[in-house]
Amino acid sequence: MSLDSIQGNKAFNDYEAFAEAYVSRTESNAYNAYYERPAMFSLLPEVRYKRVLDAGCAGGVYAEWLVNRGADVVAIDISNKMVDLTRQRLQNRAQVYQADLNQPLTFLRSNSFDIVLSSLTLHYIQDWESVFREFHRILSPKGLLQFSTHHPFMDFLFFEKENYFATELLEDSWEGYGGKPVCVRFYRRPLSVMTSALTNTGFVMEQIIEPHPTEECKRLYPEAYERLTTKPGFLIFRAHKQM
């Protein structure tokens, strides 16, 4: 999962406390390295010479992949620690800023990006229409928006909620980041709300993908592979700016 705050509240999820452990773990785990990222990469067009915003860059894995393929990258994250880790990883090969997606991205010019990429970040945002309007503003004509998020039905089942059609705040406990479990909060919303947020803000949907784990996942993480081949974990959306 990637990083952001809710309603501008930096304390909502205290990622500063476990940022390094998070980055280390997601470099090669089943859900990120062998499930979400390969699917995201497979949908991206040629990025050479493209100006790309990495919205919710975490430790900079996506930003590094983009830079290595010739993209002009701007990376942002709410977490100052994640910003520092991304800067260390990229060594001045991209512009990296601390920024809150719940607020207008006033430091970014309109019509100045070819692609907005956001990995596992938007489920931390309550108001998708506001952030999508900003993405629409900064994208060039017919610019691409591609993002991944929690699969709504997965969250509905896992948290045993009663109303699938509700948009609601959930709380989860993450283990394996050193010390005591980490409490993480995020929003669950139905698929219809997700798609409406895009169409209401001037985007045309091209694809909605339910990823499948890779063969490497099967070899390295057989239990996770079995789970992800029968129960969805994430969704990936690809849309373009409508003029």
Short mmCIF file of N, CA and C in Angstrom, two decimals, residues 168-241:
data_model
loop_
_atom_site.label_atom_id
_atom_site.label_comp_id
_atom_site.label_asym_id
_atom_site.label_seq_id
_atom_site.Cartn_x
_atom_site.Cartn_y
_atom_site.Cartn_z
N GLU A 168 -17.25 4.11 3.67
CA GLU A 168 -17.01 4.16 5.10
C GLU A 168 -15.53 4.00 5.43
N LEU A 169 -15.20 4.49 6.61
CA LEU A 169 -13.83 4.43 7.09
C LEU A 169 -13.59 3.09 7.78
N LEU A 170 -12.49 2.45 7.42
CA LEU A 170 -12.11 1.17 8.00
C LEU A 170 -10.78 1.30 8.73
N GLU A 171 -10.55 0.36 9.63
CA GLU A 171 -9.30 0.34 10.40
C GLU A 171 -8.72 -1.06 10.35
N ASP A 172 -7.43 -1.15 10.02
CA ASP A 172 -6.76 -2.43 9.92
C ASP A 172 -5.51 -2.40 10.79
N SER A 173 -4.99 -3.58 11.10
CA SER A 173 -3.76 -3.70 11.88
C SER A 173 -2.72 -4.44 11.05
N TRP A 174 -1.58 -3.79 10.82
CA TRP A 174 -0.49 -4.38 10.05
C TRP A 174 0.58 -4.89 10.99
N GLU A 175 1.03 -6.09 10.74
CA GLU A 175 2.13 -6.65 11.53
C GLU A 175 3.35 -6.87 10.64
N GLY A 176 4.48 -7.07 11.27
CA GLY A 176 5.69 -7.35 10.52
C GLY A 176 6.52 -6.13 10.18
N TYR A 177 6.24 -5.00 10.81
CA TYR A 177 7.00 -3.78 10.56
C TYR A 177 7.88 -3.42 11.74
N GLY A 178 8.13 -4.39 12.59
CA GLY A 178 8.97 -4.14 13.76
C GLY A 178 8.14 -3.60 14.91
N GLY A 179 8.37 -4.13 16.09
CA GLY A 179 7.63 -3.63 17.25
C GLY A 179 6.17 -4.06 17.23
N LYS A 180 5.32 -3.22 17.80
CA LYS A 180 3.91 -3.55 17.92
C LYS A 180 3.19 -3.35 16.59
N PRO A 181 2.02 -3.97 16.42
CA PRO A 181 1.26 -3.80 15.18
C PRO A 181 0.94 -2.33 14.89
N VAL A 182 0.85 -2.01 13.62
CA VAL A 182 0.59 -0.64 13.18
C VAL A 182 -0.88 -0.52 12.80
N CYS A 183 -1.55 0.48 13.32
CA CYS A 183 -2.95 0.75 12.99
C CYS A 183 -3.02 1.62 11.74
N VAL A 184 -3.75 1.18 10.73
CA VAL A 184 -3.89 1.91 9.47
C VAL A 184 -5.37 2.09 9.16
N ARG A 185 -5.74 3.29 8.75
CA ARG A 185 -7.14 3.60 8.42
C ARG A 185 -7.24 4.00 6.95
N PHE A 186 -8.34 3.58 6.32
CA PHE A 186 -8.57 3.91 4.92
C PHE A 186 -10.06 3.80 4.63
N TYR A 187 -10.45 4.24 3.44
CA TYR A 187 -11.86 4.25 3.05
C TYR A 187 -12.19 3.10 2.11
N ARG A 188 -13.36 2.53 2.32
CA ARG A 188 -13.95 1.56 1.41
C ARG A 188 -15.13 2.22 0.71
N ARG A 189 -15.25 1.99 -0.60
CA ARG A 189 -16.39 2.53 -1.36
C ARG A 189 -16.74 1.54 -2.45
N PRO A 190 -17.98 1.53 -2.91
CA PRO A 190 -18.37 0.58 -3.96
C PRO A 190 -17.79 0.97 -5.31
N LEU A 191 -17.76 0.03 -6.22
CA LEU A 191 -17.22 0.28 -7.55
C LEU A 191 -17.95 1.41 -8.26
N SER A 192 -19.25 1.49 -8.07
CA SER A 192 -20.03 2.54 -8.75
C SER A 192 -19.60 3.93 -8.32
N VAL A 193 -19.22 4.10 -7.06
CA VAL A 193 -18.73 5.40 -6.58
C VAL A 193 -17.37 5.71 -7.19
N MET A 194 -16.53 4.69 -7.32
CA MET A 194 -15.22 4.89 -7.94
C MET A 194 -15.36 5.37 -9.38
N THR A 195 -16.17 4.67 -10.16
CA THR A 195 -16.31 5.03 -11.57
C THR A 195 -17.01 6.37 -11.74
N SER A 196 -17.99 6.67 -10.90
CA SER A 196 -18.68 7.96 -10.99
C SER A 196 -17.73 9.11 -10.70
N ALA A 197 -16.81 8.92 -9.75
CA ALA A 197 -15.85 9.98 -9.44
C ALA A 197 -15.01 10.32 -10.66
N LEU A 198 -14.65 9.32 -11.44
CA LEU A 198 -13.89 9.57 -12.66
C LEU A 198 -14.72 10.29 -13.72
N THR A 199 -15.89 9.77 -14.02
CA THR A 199 -16.70 10.36 -15.09
C THR A 199 -17.21 11.74 -14.70
N ASN A 200 -17.44 11.98 -13.43
CA ASN A 200 -17.93 13.29 -12.98
C ASN A 200 -16.86 14.38 -13.06
N THR A 201 -15.61 13.97 -13.18
CA THR A 201 -14.51 14.95 -13.19
C THR A 201 -13.82 15.02 -14.55
N GLY A 202 -14.45 14.49 -15.57
CA GLY A 202 -13.95 14.69 -16.92
C GLY A 202 -13.00 13.63 -17.43
N PHE A 203 -13.07 12.42 -16.87
CA PHE A 203 -12.23 11.33 -17.36
C PHE A 203 -13.07 10.30 -18.11
N VAL A 204 -12.46 9.68 -19.07
CA VAL A 204 -13.08 8.58 -19.82
C VAL A 204 -12.33 7.31 -19.47
N MET A 205 -13.03 6.33 -18.95
CA MET A 205 -12.38 5.09 -18.55
C MET A 205 -12.01 4.25 -19.77
N GLU A 206 -10.81 3.72 -19.74
CA GLU A 206 -10.33 2.83 -20.80
C GLU A 206 -10.34 1.37 -20.34
N GLN A 207 -9.86 1.13 -19.13
CA GLN A 207 -9.78 -0.24 -18.63
C GLN A 207 -9.92 -0.27 -17.11
N ILE A 208 -10.53 -1.34 -16.61
CA ILE A 208 -10.51 -1.68 -15.19
C ILE A 208 -9.96 -3.10 -15.11
N ILE A 209 -8.86 -3.27 -14.40
CA ILE A 209 -8.17 -4.55 -14.35
C ILE A 209 -8.21 -5.13 -12.95
N GLU A 210 -8.54 -6.41 -12.85
CA GLU A 210 -8.35 -7.17 -11.63
C GLU A 210 -7.07 -8.00 -11.81
N PRO A 211 -5.97 -7.61 -11.17
CA PRO A 211 -4.68 -8.25 -11.45
C PRO A 211 -4.65 -9.72 -11.06
N HIS A 212 -3.69 -10.41 -11.64
CA HIS A 212 -3.39 -11.79 -11.25
C HIS A 212 -1.92 -11.86 -10.83
N PRO A 213 -1.61 -12.66 -9.84
CA PRO A 213 -0.21 -12.76 -9.40
C PRO A 213 0.65 -13.42 -10.47
N THR A 214 1.93 -13.13 -10.43
CA THR A 214 2.87 -13.66 -11.42
C THR A 214 3.31 -15.07 -11.05
N GLU A 215 3.98 -15.72 -12.00
CA GLU A 215 4.53 -17.05 -11.73
C GLU A 215 5.62 -16.99 -10.66
N GLU A 216 6.34 -15.87 -10.59
CA GLU A 216 7.32 -15.71 -9.52
C GLU A 216 6.65 -15.70 -8.16
N CYS A 217 5.47 -15.11 -8.08
CA CYS A 217 4.70 -15.12 -6.83
C CYS A 217 4.36 -16.56 -6.45
N LYS A 218 3.98 -17.36 -7.43
CA LYS A 218 3.65 -18.76 -7.17
C LYS A 218 4.84 -19.50 -6.58
N ARG A 219 6.02 -19.21 -7.12
CA ARG A 219 7.23 -19.90 -6.65
C ARG A 219 7.68 -19.41 -5.28
N LEU A 220 7.62 -18.10 -5.07
CA LEU A 220 8.16 -17.52 -3.84
C LEU A 220 7.14 -17.46 -2.71
N TYR A 221 5.87 -17.23 -3.05
CA TYR A 221 4.82 -17.06 -2.04
C TYR A 221 3.61 -17.90 -2.42
N PRO A 222 3.70 -19.21 -2.34
CA PRO A 222 2.60 -20.08 -2.82
C PRO A 222 1.27 -19.83 -2.12
N GLU A 223 1.30 -19.53 -0.83
CA GLU A 223 0.03 -19.30 -0.13
C GLU A 223 -0.63 -18.02 -0.63
N ALA A 224 0.16 -16.96 -0.77
CA ALA A 224 -0.39 -15.70 -1.29
C ALA A 224 -0.88 -15.88 -2.73
N TYR A 225 -0.12 -16.64 -3.51
CA TYR A 225 -0.52 -16.90 -4.90
C TYR A 225 -1.88 -17.59 -4.95
N GLU A 226 -2.06 -18.60 -4.13
CA GLU A 226 -3.33 -19.31 -4.11
C GLU A 226 -4.47 -18.38 -3.71
N ARG A 227 -4.21 -17.54 -2.74
CA ARG A 227 -5.25 -16.61 -2.27
C ARG A 227 -5.61 -15.60 -3.36
N LEU A 228 -4.58 -15.05 -4.03
CA LEU A 228 -4.82 -14.00 -5.02
C LEU A 228 -5.36 -14.53 -6.34
N THR A 229 -5.26 -15.80 -6.58
CA THR A 229 -5.86 -16.38 -7.78
C THR A 229 -7.32 -16.73 -7.59
N THR A 230 -7.81 -16.65 -6.37
CA THR A 230 -9.21 -16.97 -6.10
C THR A 230 -9.98 -15.81 -5.48
N LYS A 231 -9.27 -14.87 -4.86
CA LYS A 231 -9.91 -13.73 -4.20
C LYS A 231 -9.18 -12.46 -4.61
N PRO A 232 -9.89 -11.47 -5.15
CA PRO A 232 -9.23 -10.26 -5.64
C PRO A 232 -8.68 -9.41 -4.50
N GLY A 233 -7.53 -8.79 -4.75
CA GLY A 233 -6.95 -7.90 -3.75
C GLY A 233 -7.05 -6.44 -4.13
N PHE A 234 -6.70 -6.11 -5.37
CA PHE A 234 -6.67 -4.73 -5.83
C PHE A 234 -7.40 -4.59 -7.15
N LEU A 235 -7.69 -3.33 -7.50
CA LEU A 235 -8.21 -2.95 -8.80
C LEU A 235 -7.25 -1.94 -9.42
N ILE A 236 -7.14 -1.96 -10.74
CA ILE A 236 -6.35 -0.96 -11.46
C ILE A 236 -7.25 -0.27 -12.48
N PHE A 237 -7.22 1.05 -12.46
CA PHE A 237 -7.99 1.85 -13.38
C PHE A 237 -7.06 2.57 -14.35
N ARG A 238 -7.46 2.63 -15.61
CA ARG A 238 -6.76 3.42 -16.61
C ARG A 238 -7.82 4.29 -17.30
N ALA A 239 -7.59 5.60 -17.29
CA ALA A 239 -8.55 6.55 -17.87
C ALA A 239 -7.78 7.69 -18.53
N HIS A 240 -8.44 8.40 -19.43
CA HIS A 240 -7.78 9.57 -20.02
C HIS A 240 -8.65 10.81 -19.86
N LYS A 241 -7.98 11.92 -19.92
CA LYS A 241 -8.64 13.22 -19.74
C LYS A 241 -9.50 13.53 -20.96
#
